């Protein structure tokens, strides 16, 4: 068995895989899907000429012969990675562990359940290990060198085998031109009080840009068309753990808090002084967000 | 006529806070109200709406769980499913085991389409559907926000990590439901009465493989504490600066 294979849907995933392989105590090879990777000191880099938007079953079929030798196949948690790891697990007849936040040792892992209110310690027997992990829980201790000081990895190109039965008709890209939400250092999120897409972008987007951060949204904001679906933060959306999370006009449902509670500092701005979000915030301001957020943006820009 | 299978999981009401047992050996769910996993309920609603749009469908709901899961299956029948199957299993089963049992039922019922929730709100695993697709060798599409059937294909609008996508899958296929696929209907009394006479078949698990995934213990996550209330934006900025959060 030849160590850990870390799957990357973006270059950012490579660093996360380095940290997770270290926690597992295994050598790392990387599999890049539609991403070009700098050398992070991986033994081998497999490159699959697919985009992350290609059908997951086609990706599985393309990589099938290349994954056999590994004792662990892992990826940072995302919709695409959970699909891929789950399909591989089924095909291998193996269990899988999703959203690992801690390697307890050997084959034991901690993962959140019940919208993050409870932590479960689980044990997986046998090999290979199939897992997705929360990248925010596995920060690389040092930024892997990009200066070419790592020995060149062996690069293996994998030809893409398209799916015969599943066809992508159209890709509709979301609005996120900002830092990756799941790995951003600052996240500014808005809720339903933002009224419409333009107001949301103007108020929330401007503060995020001033702070160099990403934009997030509540389920209610996404449901009502104020924000695109890929910005949804929460139990079933994206889980974030930035240094600074600013929640504007967000009441703080259990499902939303599940996606933000590992943030270092949570700031809440809400005009309802009884909003549950204040119970989990480090700093709270009872104010009309339409006044407070632009004022904050102006001060930050100065 | 197309046979659709909708697996539904019995889960603790997601709006009730469930606590671990004092010894951490499991969850204290003895007196907790249970519901259909919300994502599965959305999947079932979507299946019923396909039929209401005029596609000839037979909808079977299936649950793998304790005898009490009959309650959720009856609710599924009351919503509009035609028949139900309960695979009796006390004490839970891991996702791979669940996928294997559903695969057997998909074969024995001649299902051409499985619609199920993308994850269950109790264990938040998000993997049974993928495993099922791999075991059956069917097409797979997760996180659907819109579906329509035409002939031998299902067209899905789905949510991805970076936006949305439209996909066409040849049947047989497995599609998972995301939040925005459908709003589950309110169940009226006639539906509940009708559900009592619909067929509910009980089976025992087919597979008895050695389980390789075990939950050893559970513990509560300490909740965050409320911090400080500030009175103005300049005060907020001053606090953020002192914490080093903004420069």
Short mmCIF file of C-alpha atoms in Angstrom, two decimals:
data_model
loop_
_atom_site.label_atom_id
_atom_site.label_comp_id
_atom_site.label_asym_id
_atom_site.label_seq_id
_atom_site.Cartn_x
_atom_site.Cartn_y
_atom_site.Cartn_z
CA UNK A 1 0.00 0.00 0.00
CA UNK A 2 1.47 3.29 -1.10
CA UNK A 3 0.23 5.97 1.23
CA UNK A 4 -2.47 8.56 0.90
CA UNK A 5 -4.03 9.91 -2.27
CA UNK A 6 -5.36 13.44 -1.80
CA UNK A 7 -7.94 14.55 -4.34
CA UNK A 8 -7.83 18.20 -5.41
CA UNK A 9 -10.60 20.08 -7.18
CA UNK A 10 -8.64 23.31 -6.85
CA UNK A 11 -5.03 24.29 -6.07
CA UNK A 12 -6.15 25.26 -2.53
CA UNK A 13 -7.12 21.65 -1.87
CA UNK A 14 -3.48 20.59 -2.23
CA UNK A 15 -2.38 22.39 0.95
CA UNK A 16 -5.34 20.97 2.85
CA UNK A 17 -4.43 17.46 1.71
CA UNK A 18 -0.84 17.99 2.86
CA UNK A 19 -2.11 18.83 6.35
CA UNK A 20 -4.50 15.87 6.46
CA UNK A 21 -1.92 13.35 5.20
CA UNK A 22 0.39 14.61 7.94
CA UNK A 23 -2.33 13.99 10.54
CA UNK A 24 -2.70 10.46 9.14
CA UNK A 25 1.08 10.05 9.19
CA UNK A 26 1.15 8.91 5.56
CA UNK A 27 3.06 9.81 2.43
CA UNK A 28 1.00 11.88 0.02
CA UNK A 29 0.28 11.67 -3.66
CA UNK A 30 -2.13 14.10 -5.26
CA UNK A 31 -4.86 13.68 -7.85
CA UNK A 32 -5.78 16.94 -9.55
CA UNK A 33 -9.16 17.15 -11.25
CA UNK A 34 -9.27 20.09 -13.61
CA UNK A 35 -6.68 21.90 -11.52
CA UNK A 36 -3.02 22.55 -12.12
CA UNK A 37 -1.03 22.04 -8.94
CA UNK A 38 2.19 23.52 -7.70
CA UNK A 39 4.48 20.87 -6.24
CA UNK A 40 3.72 20.57 -2.54
CA UNK A 41 6.21 17.84 -1.92
CA UNK A 42 3.88 15.12 -3.09
CA UNK A 43 5.43 11.84 -4.29
CA UNK A 44 3.27 11.66 -7.38
CA UNK A 45 0.79 14.00 -9.00
CA UNK A 46 -1.96 12.49 -11.12
CA UNK A 47 -3.63 14.92 -13.48
CA UNK A 48 -7.08 14.17 -14.84
CA UNK A 49 -8.18 16.35 -17.71
CA UNK A 50 -11.70 16.83 -16.43
CA UNK A 51 -13.37 19.80 -14.87
CA UNK A 52 -14.87 19.46 -11.38
CA UNK A 53 -18.22 19.96 -13.14
CA UNK A 54 -17.96 16.72 -15.09
CA UNK A 55 -20.20 13.87 -13.87
CA UNK A 56 -18.73 12.23 -10.76
CA UNK A 57 -19.37 8.73 -12.16
CA UNK A 58 -17.19 9.58 -15.17
CA UNK A 59 -14.42 10.82 -12.88
CA UNK A 60 -14.65 7.57 -10.88
CA UNK A 61 -14.40 5.45 -14.02
CA UNK A 62 -11.44 7.45 -15.30
CA UNK A 63 -9.38 7.19 -12.11
CA UNK A 64 -10.40 3.65 -11.14
CA UNK A 65 -7.24 1.81 -12.18
CA UNK A 66 -4.99 4.49 -10.65
CA UNK A 67 -6.41 4.49 -7.12
CA UNK A 68 -6.05 0.80 -6.35
CA UNK A 69 -2.65 0.90 -4.67
CA UNK A 70 -3.46 3.55 -2.05
CA UNK A 71 -4.21 2.87 1.61
CA UNK A 72 -6.17 6.13 1.96
CA UNK A 73 -8.14 8.20 -0.54
CA UNK A 74 -9.13 11.55 0.89
CA UNK A 75 -10.38 15.01 -0.09
CA UNK A 76 -11.43 18.28 1.55
CA UNK A 77 -15.22 18.24 2.04
CA UNK A 78 -17.32 19.64 -0.80
CA UNK A 79 -20.29 18.52 -2.86
CA UNK A 80 -17.96 17.18 -5.56
CA UNK A 81 -15.61 15.39 -3.16
CA UNK A 82 -18.42 13.72 -1.18
CA UNK A 83 -19.90 12.43 -4.43
CA UNK A 84 -16.55 11.08 -5.56
CA UNK A 85 -15.50 9.50 -2.24
CA UNK A 86 -18.98 7.96 -1.77
CA UNK A 87 -19.01 6.47 -5.28
CA UNK A 88 -15.49 5.08 -4.82
CA UNK A 89 -16.49 3.61 -1.46
CA UNK A 90 -19.53 1.89 -2.94
CA UNK A 91 -17.51 0.53 -5.84
CA UNK A 92 -14.82 -0.74 -3.47
CA UNK A 93 -17.42 -2.09 -1.03
CA UNK A 94 -15.85 0.02 1.70
CA UNK A 95 -17.30 2.33 4.35
CA UNK A 96 -16.46 6.04 4.17
CA UNK A 97 -16.10 8.80 6.73
CA UNK A 98 -17.27 12.30 5.83
CA UNK A 99 -16.34 15.64 7.40
CA UNK A 100 -13.50 14.41 9.61
CA UNK A 101 -12.36 17.16 11.98
CA UNK A 102 -9.74 15.20 13.94
CA UNK A 103 -7.64 12.11 13.46
CA UNK A 104 -7.82 10.49 16.89
CA UNK A 105 -5.26 7.91 15.98
CA UNK A 106 -4.94 4.86 13.80
CA UNK A 107 -8.33 4.23 12.29
CA UNK A 108 -10.36 6.46 14.65
CA UNK A 109 -11.76 9.81 13.64
CA UNK A 110 -13.94 12.55 15.04
CA UNK A 111 -16.74 14.05 12.97
CA UNK A 112 -19.66 16.35 13.76
CA UNK A 113 -23.23 15.03 13.68
CA UNK A 114 -26.66 16.59 14.34
CA UNK A 115 -25.79 19.92 12.74
CA UNK A 116 -22.51 20.08 14.62
CA UNK A 117 -24.06 19.98 18.11
CA UNK A 118 -22.52 16.58 18.85
CA UNK A 119 -19.13 15.08 18.01
CA UNK A 120 -18.95 11.39 17.19
CA UNK A 121 -15.81 9.28 17.41
CA UNK A 122 -15.95 6.62 14.72
CA UNK A 123 -13.78 3.65 13.87
CA UNK A 124 -13.23 2.25 10.40
CA UNK A 125 -11.72 -1.18 9.92
CA UNK A 126 -9.75 -2.36 6.93
CA UNK A 127 -8.18 -0.61 3.97
CA UNK A 128 -8.32 1.64 2.06
CA UNK A 129 -9.62 4.50 4.15
CA UNK A 130 -12.08 6.70 2.26
CA UNK A 131 -12.63 10.07 3.87
CA UNK A 132 -13.53 13.69 3.39
CA UNK A 133 -12.31 16.20 5.95
CA UNK A 134 -13.03 19.79 6.94
CA UNK A 135 -10.08 21.82 5.63
CA UNK A 136 -10.55 24.40 8.42
CA UNK A 137 -9.65 21.72 10.97
CA UNK A 138 -6.40 20.78 9.24
CA UNK A 139 -4.43 23.95 8.71
CA UNK A 140 -0.99 23.35 7.28
CA UNK A 141 1.51 24.16 10.03
CA UNK A 142 3.63 25.98 7.47
CA UNK A 143 2.74 27.07 3.98
CA UNK A 144 4.21 24.44 1.65
CA UNK A 145 7.07 25.82 -0.36
CA UNK A 146 6.35 26.93 -3.87
CA UNK A 147 9.93 27.93 -4.68
CA UNK A 148 10.86 24.72 -6.41
CA UNK A 149 12.89 23.47 -3.44
CA UNK A 150 10.75 20.32 -3.34
CA UNK A 151 11.97 17.48 -5.47
CA UNK A 152 9.95 17.33 -8.66
CA UNK A 153 7.02 14.99 -8.34
CA UNK A 154 6.35 12.33 -10.90
CA UNK A 155 3.43 13.60 -12.98
CA UNK A 156 1.05 11.03 -14.42
CA UNK A 157 -1.62 12.17 -16.88
CA UNK A 158 -4.90 10.28 -16.76
CA UNK A 159 -7.04 10.26 -19.90
CA UNK A 160 -10.66 11.26 -19.29
CA UNK A 161 -13.31 8.62 -19.94
CA UNK A 162 -16.59 10.45 -20.55
CA UNK A 163 -19.86 9.07 -19.21
CA UNK A 164 -22.06 7.35 -21.74
CA UNK A 165 -25.25 7.98 -19.81
CA UNK A 166 -24.91 11.29 -18.01
CA UNK A 167 -24.60 14.48 -19.99
CA UNK A 168 -23.92 17.96 -18.66
CA UNK A 169 -26.22 20.27 -20.60
CA UNK A 170 -25.16 23.55 -19.10
CA UNK A 171 -22.98 25.00 -16.34
CA UNK A 172 -24.34 28.08 -14.64
CA UNK A 173 -21.57 29.62 -12.65
CA UNK A 174 -22.35 31.25 -9.32
CA UNK A 175 -21.44 34.78 -8.37
CA UNK A 176 -18.37 34.02 -6.32
CA UNK A 177 -15.45 35.94 -7.78
CA UNK A 178 -14.04 36.45 -4.30
CA UNK A 179 -11.84 34.21 -2.13
CA UNK A 180 -13.05 30.62 -1.71
CA UNK A 181 -15.78 30.70 0.92
CA UNK A 182 -14.81 27.48 2.70
CA UNK A 183 -11.19 28.56 3.13
CA UNK A 184 -11.42 32.37 3.43
CA UNK A 185 -9.91 34.25 6.39
CA UNK A 186 -12.80 36.73 6.46
CA UNK A 187 -16.43 36.01 5.60
CA UNK A 188 -19.23 38.57 5.50
CA UNK A 189 -22.72 37.05 5.35
CA UNK A 190 -26.15 38.50 4.87
CA UNK A 191 -29.68 37.31 5.47
CA UNK A 192 -33.13 37.87 4.07
CA UNK A 193 -33.42 41.54 5.23
CA UNK A 194 -31.05 42.41 2.35
CA UNK A 195 -34.18 42.49 0.15
CA UNK A 196 -32.77 41.76 -3.32
CA UNK A 197 -29.65 40.65 -5.18
CA UNK A 198 -28.43 44.17 -5.96
CA UNK A 199 -28.79 45.40 -2.40
CA UNK A 200 -27.10 42.24 -1.13
CA UNK A 201 -24.13 42.72 -3.44
CA UNK A 202 -23.90 46.45 -2.68
CA UNK A 203 -24.07 46.16 1.12
CA UNK A 204 -22.50 42.77 1.87
CA UNK A 205 -20.20 42.57 -1.16
CA UNK A 206 -18.68 46.01 -0.49
CA UNK A 207 -17.74 45.16 3.10
CA UNK A 208 -16.33 41.78 2.02
CA UNK A 209 -14.21 43.49 -0.64
CA UNK A 210 -12.99 46.12 1.82
CA UNK A 211 -11.85 43.29 4.14
CA UNK A 212 -10.54 41.09 1.30
CA UNK A 213 -13.02 38.43 2.32
CA UNK A 214 -15.62 36.08 0.90
CA UNK A 215 -19.39 36.55 0.86
CA UNK A 216 -21.83 34.14 2.47
CA UNK A 217 -25.60 33.97 2.83
CA UNK A 218 -28.33 32.29 4.84
CA UNK A 219 -30.66 29.65 3.46
CA UNK A 220 -33.52 32.17 3.61
CA UNK A 221 -31.54 34.64 1.49
CA UNK A 222 -30.75 31.94 -1.07
CA UNK A 223 -34.32 30.58 -1.09
CA UNK A 224 -35.68 34.03 -1.86
CA UNK A 225 -33.22 34.61 -4.68
CA UNK A 226 -31.23 37.33 -2.93
CA UNK A 227 -28.00 35.33 -3.09
CA UNK A 228 -26.81 32.44 -5.30
CA UNK A 229 -26.89 28.89 -3.89
CA UNK A 230 -23.11 28.46 -3.75
CA UNK A 231 -22.93 31.14 -1.07
CA UNK A 232 -25.15 29.28 1.40
CA UNK A 233 -23.48 28.79 4.76
CA UNK A 234 -24.77 26.24 7.27
CA UNK A 235 -25.32 22.59 8.12
CA UNK A 236 -26.20 21.69 4.56
CA UNK A 237 -24.37 24.46 2.76
CA UNK A 238 -20.75 25.44 3.22
CA UNK A 239 -19.06 25.18 6.57
CA UNK A 240 -16.72 28.08 7.25
CA UNK A 241 -14.18 28.75 9.97
CA UNK A 242 -12.59 32.10 9.16
CA UNK A 243 -10.65 34.33 11.55
CA UNK A 244 -13.51 36.83 11.28
CA UNK A 245 -17.17 36.12 10.48
CA UNK A 246 -19.55 39.05 10.17
CA UNK A 247 -23.27 38.20 10.19
CA UNK A 248 -25.50 41.05 9.03
CA UNK A 249 -29.26 40.69 9.30
CA UNK A 250 -28.95 37.03 10.28
CA UNK A 251 -31.15 35.73 13.10
CA UNK A 252 -28.94 32.72 13.82
CA UNK A 253 -30.85 29.47 13.23
CA UNK A 254 -29.25 26.24 14.52
CA UNK A 255 -28.61 25.20 10.92
CA UNK A 256 -26.79 28.44 10.10
CA UNK A 257 -24.77 28.48 13.33
CA UNK A 258 -23.68 24.89 12.56
CA UNK A 259 -21.79 26.30 9.59
CA UNK A 260 -20.01 29.15 11.41
CA UNK A 261 -19.41 28.10 15.00
CA UNK A 262 -15.74 27.29 14.51
CA UNK A 263 -14.99 30.84 13.36
CA UNK A 264 -12.44 32.60 15.57
CA UNK A 265 -14.42 35.83 15.96
CA UNK A 266 -18.12 36.17 15.17
CA UNK A 267 -19.59 39.65 14.82
CA UNK A 268 -23.36 40.05 14.64
CA UNK A 269 -25.20 43.12 13.40
CA UNK A 270 -28.95 42.84 13.79
CA UNK A 271 -31.70 45.26 14.68
CA UNK A 272 -33.51 42.64 16.78
CA UNK A 273 -31.77 42.63 20.16
CA UNK A 274 -33.25 39.20 20.93
CA UNK A 275 -31.86 37.50 17.79
CA UNK A 276 -30.23 34.14 18.75
CA UNK A 277 -27.13 35.08 16.75
CA UNK A 278 -26.07 37.33 19.66
CA UNK A 279 -25.83 34.25 21.91
CA UNK A 280 -22.95 32.89 19.82
CA UNK A 281 -21.28 36.17 18.84
CA UNK A 282 -18.08 37.59 20.29
CA UNK A 283 -19.17 41.09 19.39
CA UNK A 284 -22.75 42.18 18.89
CA UNK A 285 -24.23 45.43 17.64
CA UNK A 286 -27.96 46.12 17.74
CA UNK A 287 -28.38 48.33 14.70
CA UNK A 288 -30.00 48.69 11.30
CA UNK A 289 -27.62 46.87 8.96
CA UNK A 290 -28.33 49.36 6.16
CA UNK A 291 -26.68 52.04 8.30
CA UNK A 292 -24.12 50.03 10.25
CA UNK A 293 -22.62 47.94 7.44
CA UNK A 294 -21.86 50.85 5.06
CA UNK A 295 -20.43 52.79 8.02
CA UNK A 296 -18.19 49.83 8.85
CA UNK A 297 -17.16 49.51 5.19
CA UNK A 298 -16.21 53.19 5.09
CA UNK A 299 -14.07 52.94 8.24
CA UNK A 300 -12.32 49.76 7.03
CA UNK A 301 -11.55 51.39 3.65
CA UNK A 302 -9.89 54.38 5.28
CA UNK B 1 -45.34 2.96 -15.76
CA UNK B 2 -42.07 3.83 -14.00
CA UNK B 3 -41.34 2.49 -10.54
CA UNK B 4 -39.75 5.08 -8.28
CA UNK B 5 -38.15 4.22 -4.98
CA UNK B 6 -37.92 6.87 -2.27
CA UNK B 7 -35.86 5.77 0.75
CA UNK B 8 -36.92 7.63 3.89
CA UNK B 9 -34.98 7.63 7.14
CA UNK B 10 -36.49 7.98 10.60
CA UNK B 11 -34.52 10.72 12.37
CA UNK B 12 -34.95 12.75 15.56
CA UNK B 13 -36.91 15.95 14.90
CA UNK B 14 -34.17 18.29 13.61
CA UNK B 15 -35.67 21.18 15.57
CA UNK B 16 -35.18 19.41 18.91
CA UNK B 17 -31.77 19.51 20.58
CA UNK B 18 -30.62 15.91 21.03
CA UNK B 19 -28.08 15.20 23.75
CA UNK B 20 -25.62 12.34 24.23
CA UNK B 21 -26.38 9.78 26.95
CA UNK B 22 -24.43 10.49 30.17
CA UNK B 23 -21.94 7.69 29.39
CA UNK B 24 -21.44 8.89 25.81
CA UNK B 25 -22.38 5.49 24.38
CA UNK B 26 -25.07 6.94 22.15
CA UNK B 27 -27.72 9.62 21.81
CA UNK B 28 -30.55 10.11 24.28
CA UNK B 29 -33.42 9.72 21.80
CA UNK B 30 -35.78 7.54 23.84
CA UNK B 31 -38.39 10.25 24.35
CA UNK B 32 -37.60 12.41 21.35
CA UNK B 33 -40.16 12.95 18.60
CA UNK B 34 -39.02 11.47 15.29
CA UNK B 35 -39.72 12.62 11.75
CA UNK B 36 -38.96 11.70 8.15
CA UNK B 37 -35.48 13.04 7.38
CA UNK B 38 -36.36 16.47 5.90
CA UNK B 39 -34.32 15.88 2.73
CA UNK B 40 -36.09 12.56 2.14
CA UNK B 41 -39.44 14.26 2.64
CA UNK B 42 -38.44 16.77 -0.07
CA UNK B 43 -37.46 13.84 -2.33
CA UNK B 44 -40.85 12.20 -1.81
CA UNK B 45 -42.68 15.45 -2.51
CA UNK B 46 -40.72 15.79 -5.76
CA UNK B 47 -41.65 12.24 -6.79
CA UNK B 48 -45.33 12.88 -6.08
CA UNK B 49 -45.21 16.08 -8.13
CA UNK B 50 -43.75 14.18 -11.11
CA UNK B 51 -46.84 11.98 -10.99
CA UNK B 52 -49.12 14.98 -10.66
CA UNK B 53 -47.53 16.39 -13.82
CA UNK B 54 -48.93 13.38 -15.66
CA UNK B 55 -46.05 10.89 -15.68
CA UNK B 56 -47.32 7.38 -14.90
CA UNK B 57 -45.47 6.41 -11.75
CA UNK B 58 -45.67 3.95 -8.90
CA UNK B 59 -43.97 5.35 -5.81
CA UNK B 60 -42.61 3.03 -3.13
CA UNK B 61 -41.22 4.41 0.11
CA UNK B 62 -38.68 2.25 1.91
CA UNK B 63 -37.14 2.60 5.35
CA UNK B 64 -34.45 0.59 7.05
CA UNK B 65 -34.90 0.87 10.77
CA UNK B 66 -36.78 -0.15 13.89
CA UNK B 67 -40.46 -1.08 13.92
CA UNK B 68 -41.23 2.51 14.89
CA UNK B 69 -40.15 3.59 11.38
CA UNK B 70 -43.59 2.37 10.29
CA UNK B 71 -44.79 5.76 11.57
CA UNK B 72 -42.64 7.57 8.97
CA UNK B 73 -43.64 5.13 6.22
CA UNK B 74 -47.35 5.72 7.00
CA UNK B 75 -46.71 9.44 6.76
CA UNK B 76 -45.05 8.85 3.38
CA UNK B 77 -48.11 6.89 2.25
CA UNK B 78 -50.34 9.69 3.52
CA UNK B 79 -48.36 12.19 1.44
CA UNK B 80 -49.06 10.11 -1.67
CA UNK B 81 -46.73 7.12 -1.97
CA UNK B 82 -48.46 3.97 -3.26
CA UNK B 83 -46.73 1.31 -1.16
CA UNK B 84 -44.15 0.95 1.57
CA UNK B 85 -41.42 -1.48 2.58
CA UNK B 86 -39.86 -1.64 6.05
CA UNK B 87 -36.56 -3.47 6.37
CA UNK B 88 -36.59 -4.27 10.06
CA UNK B 89 -33.35 -3.43 11.77
CA UNK B 90 -32.97 -2.41 15.38
CA UNK B 91 -29.99 -0.35 16.41
CA UNK B 92 -29.02 1.30 13.17
CA UNK B 93 -26.85 0.33 10.23
CA UNK B 94 -23.93 2.07 8.55
CA UNK B 95 -24.34 3.80 5.18
CA UNK B 96 -22.82 0.94 3.20
CA UNK B 97 -25.24 -1.52 4.82
CA UNK B 98 -28.15 0.80 4.05
CA UNK B 99 -27.01 1.16 0.44
CA UNK B 100 -26.81 -2.64 0.07
CA UNK B 101 -30.35 -3.14 1.40
CA UNK B 102 -31.79 -0.39 -0.80
CA UNK B 103 -29.98 -1.88 -3.81
CA UNK B 104 -31.76 -5.22 -3.17
CA UNK B 105 -35.12 -3.47 -2.95
CA UNK B 106 -34.45 -1.44 -6.08
CA UNK B 107 -33.83 -4.70 -7.95
CA UNK B 108 -36.80 -6.59 -6.50
CA UNK B 109 -39.25 -3.74 -7.15
CA UNK B 110 -37.96 -3.11 -10.66
CA UNK B 111 -37.30 0.54 -9.82
CA UNK B 112 -35.91 2.73 -12.60
CA UNK B 113 -35.38 5.80 -10.45
CA UNK B 114 -34.36 6.38 -6.84
CA UNK B 115 -34.92 9.83 -5.37
CA UNK B 116 -33.60 10.36 -1.85
CA UNK B 117 -32.31 13.09 0.44
CA UNK B 118 -28.72 14.19 -0.07
CA UNK B 119 -28.02 13.56 3.61
CA UNK B 120 -29.79 12.65 6.83
CA UNK B 121 -30.01 15.34 9.49
CA UNK B 122 -28.99 12.98 12.30
CA UNK B 123 -25.61 11.65 11.17
CA UNK B 124 -25.04 14.23 8.37
CA UNK B 125 -23.09 11.57 6.42
CA UNK B 126 -24.04 12.31 2.80
CA UNK B 127 -22.82 8.99 1.39
CA UNK B 128 -25.57 6.32 1.20
CA UNK B 129 -26.86 7.59 -2.16
CA UNK B 130 -23.40 7.59 -3.75
CA UNK B 131 -22.71 4.07 -2.47
CA UNK B 132 -26.07 2.92 -3.79
CA UNK B 133 -25.30 4.35 -7.24
CA UNK B 134 -21.96 2.55 -7.30
CA UNK B 135 -23.47 -0.76 -6.13
CA UNK B 136 -26.19 -0.65 -8.78
CA UNK B 137 -23.96 0.85 -11.47
CA UNK B 138 -26.63 3.47 -12.23
CA UNK B 139 -26.25 7.10 -13.21
CA UNK B 140 -25.90 9.51 -10.31
CA UNK B 141 -26.69 13.14 -9.70
CA UNK B 142 -26.68 14.88 -6.31
CA UNK B 143 -28.19 18.08 -4.93
CA UNK B 144 -31.14 18.46 -7.31
CA UNK B 145 -33.13 21.69 -7.20
CA UNK B 146 -35.43 20.80 -10.12
CA UNK B 147 -36.27 17.56 -11.95
CA UNK B 148 -38.33 16.53 -14.97
CA UNK B 149 -38.85 13.17 -16.64
CA UNK B 150 -39.02 12.72 -20.37
CA UNK B 151 -39.08 9.23 -21.81
CA UNK B 152 -36.02 7.30 -20.75
CA UNK B 153 -34.21 10.35 -19.31
CA UNK B 154 -34.41 12.55 -16.26
CA UNK B 155 -33.27 16.14 -16.52
CA UNK B 156 -31.89 17.62 -13.34
CA UNK B 157 -30.99 21.13 -12.34
CA UNK B 158 -28.51 20.78 -9.50
CA UNK B 159 -26.52 22.89 -7.09
CA UNK B 160 -22.75 22.59 -7.29
CA UNK B 161 -19.85 23.99 -5.27
CA UNK B 162 -19.49 26.87 -7.68
CA UNK B 163 -22.98 27.48 -9.02
CA UNK B 164 -25.59 25.41 -10.78
CA UNK B 165 -25.66 22.84 -13.53
CA UNK B 166 -28.21 21.17 -15.80
CA UNK B 167 -27.64 17.46 -16.35
CA UNK B 168 -29.46 14.81 -18.35
CA UNK B 169 -29.30 11.23 -17.02
CA UNK B 170 -30.39 8.06 -18.73
CA UNK B 171 -32.57 5.85 -16.53
CA UNK B 172 -32.04 3.90 -14.34
CA UNK B 173 -30.60 6.63 -12.15
CA UNK B 174 -30.28 7.97 -8.63
CA UNK B 175 -30.97 11.61 -7.85
CA UNK B 176 -30.58 13.25 -4.46
CA UNK B 177 -32.76 16.07 -3.21
CA UNK B 178 -31.42 19.39 -1.98
CA UNK B 179 -33.39 21.95 0.01
CA UNK B 180 -34.89 23.80 -2.93
CA UNK B 181 -36.25 20.83 -4.89
CA UNK B 182 -39.78 20.99 -3.44
CA UNK B 183 -41.71 22.16 -0.42
CA UNK B 184 -43.32 19.11 1.26
CA UNK B 185 -47.11 19.27 1.36
CA UNK B 186 -49.32 19.47 4.39
CA UNK B 187 -51.00 16.12 4.96
CA UNK B 188 -54.79 16.34 5.12
CA UNK B 189 -57.00 13.88 7.01
CA UNK B 190 -58.26 11.96 3.93
CA UNK B 191 -54.62 11.18 3.08
CA UNK B 192 -54.00 9.79 6.56
CA UNK B 193 -57.12 7.60 6.38
CA UNK B 194 -56.24 6.37 2.89
CA UNK B 195 -52.69 5.54 4.03
CA UNK B 196 -54.03 2.97 6.51
CA UNK B 197 -55.21 0.71 3.71
CA UNK B 198 -52.14 1.04 1.48
CA UNK B 199 -49.73 -1.93 1.43
CA UNK B 200 -46.82 -1.91 3.91
CA UNK B 201 -44.56 -4.91 3.58
CA UNK B 202 -42.03 -5.94 6.23
CA UNK B 203 -38.75 -7.58 5.31
CA UNK B 204 -35.59 -8.59 7.10
CA UNK B 205 -32.13 -7.41 5.99
CA UNK B 206 -30.62 -9.46 3.15
CA UNK B 207 -27.00 -8.67 3.99
CA UNK B 208 -25.38 -9.58 7.26
CA UNK B 209 -21.82 -8.54 6.48
CA UNK B 210 -19.35 -7.74 9.20
CA UNK B 211 -19.73 -4.01 9.83
CA UNK B 212 -16.50 -2.10 9.33
CA UNK B 213 -17.77 1.31 10.46
CA UNK B 214 -18.69 1.89 14.08
CA UNK B 215 -19.63 4.91 16.17
CA UNK B 216 -17.61 4.40 19.37
CA UNK B 217 -18.79 7.37 21.39
CA UNK B 218 -20.53 10.73 21.20
CA UNK B 219 -20.01 13.93 23.15
CA UNK B 220 -21.61 17.36 23.28
CA UNK B 221 -19.83 20.21 21.62
CA UNK B 222 -19.42 23.08 24.06
CA UNK B 223 -21.55 25.90 22.70
CA UNK B 224 -20.10 29.34 22.09
CA UNK B 225 -20.61 31.94 24.77
CA UNK B 226 -22.22 35.28 24.11
CA UNK B 227 -19.54 37.95 24.04
CA UNK B 228 -19.74 41.69 24.34
CA UNK B 229 -22.39 44.05 23.04
CA UNK B 230 -21.05 47.24 21.52
CA UNK B 231 -23.07 50.44 21.07
CA UNK B 232 -21.68 51.85 17.83
CA UNK B 233 -19.73 51.01 14.69
CA UNK B 234 -16.60 52.92 15.82
CA UNK B 235 -16.67 50.96 19.08
CA UNK B 236 -17.00 47.73 17.07
CA UNK B 237 -13.97 48.67 14.97
CA UNK B 238 -11.96 49.51 18.11
CA UNK B 239 -12.77 46.09 19.57
CA UNK B 240 -11.86 44.33 16.32
CA UNK B 241 -8.55 46.19 16.24
CA UNK B 242 -7.73 45.20 19.80
CA UNK B 243 -8.42 41.58 18.86
CA UNK B 244 -6.18 41.95 15.83
CA UNK B 245 -9.06 41.06 13.51
CA UNK B 246 -8.71 44.21 11.40
CA UNK B 247 -5.69 46.40 10.91
#
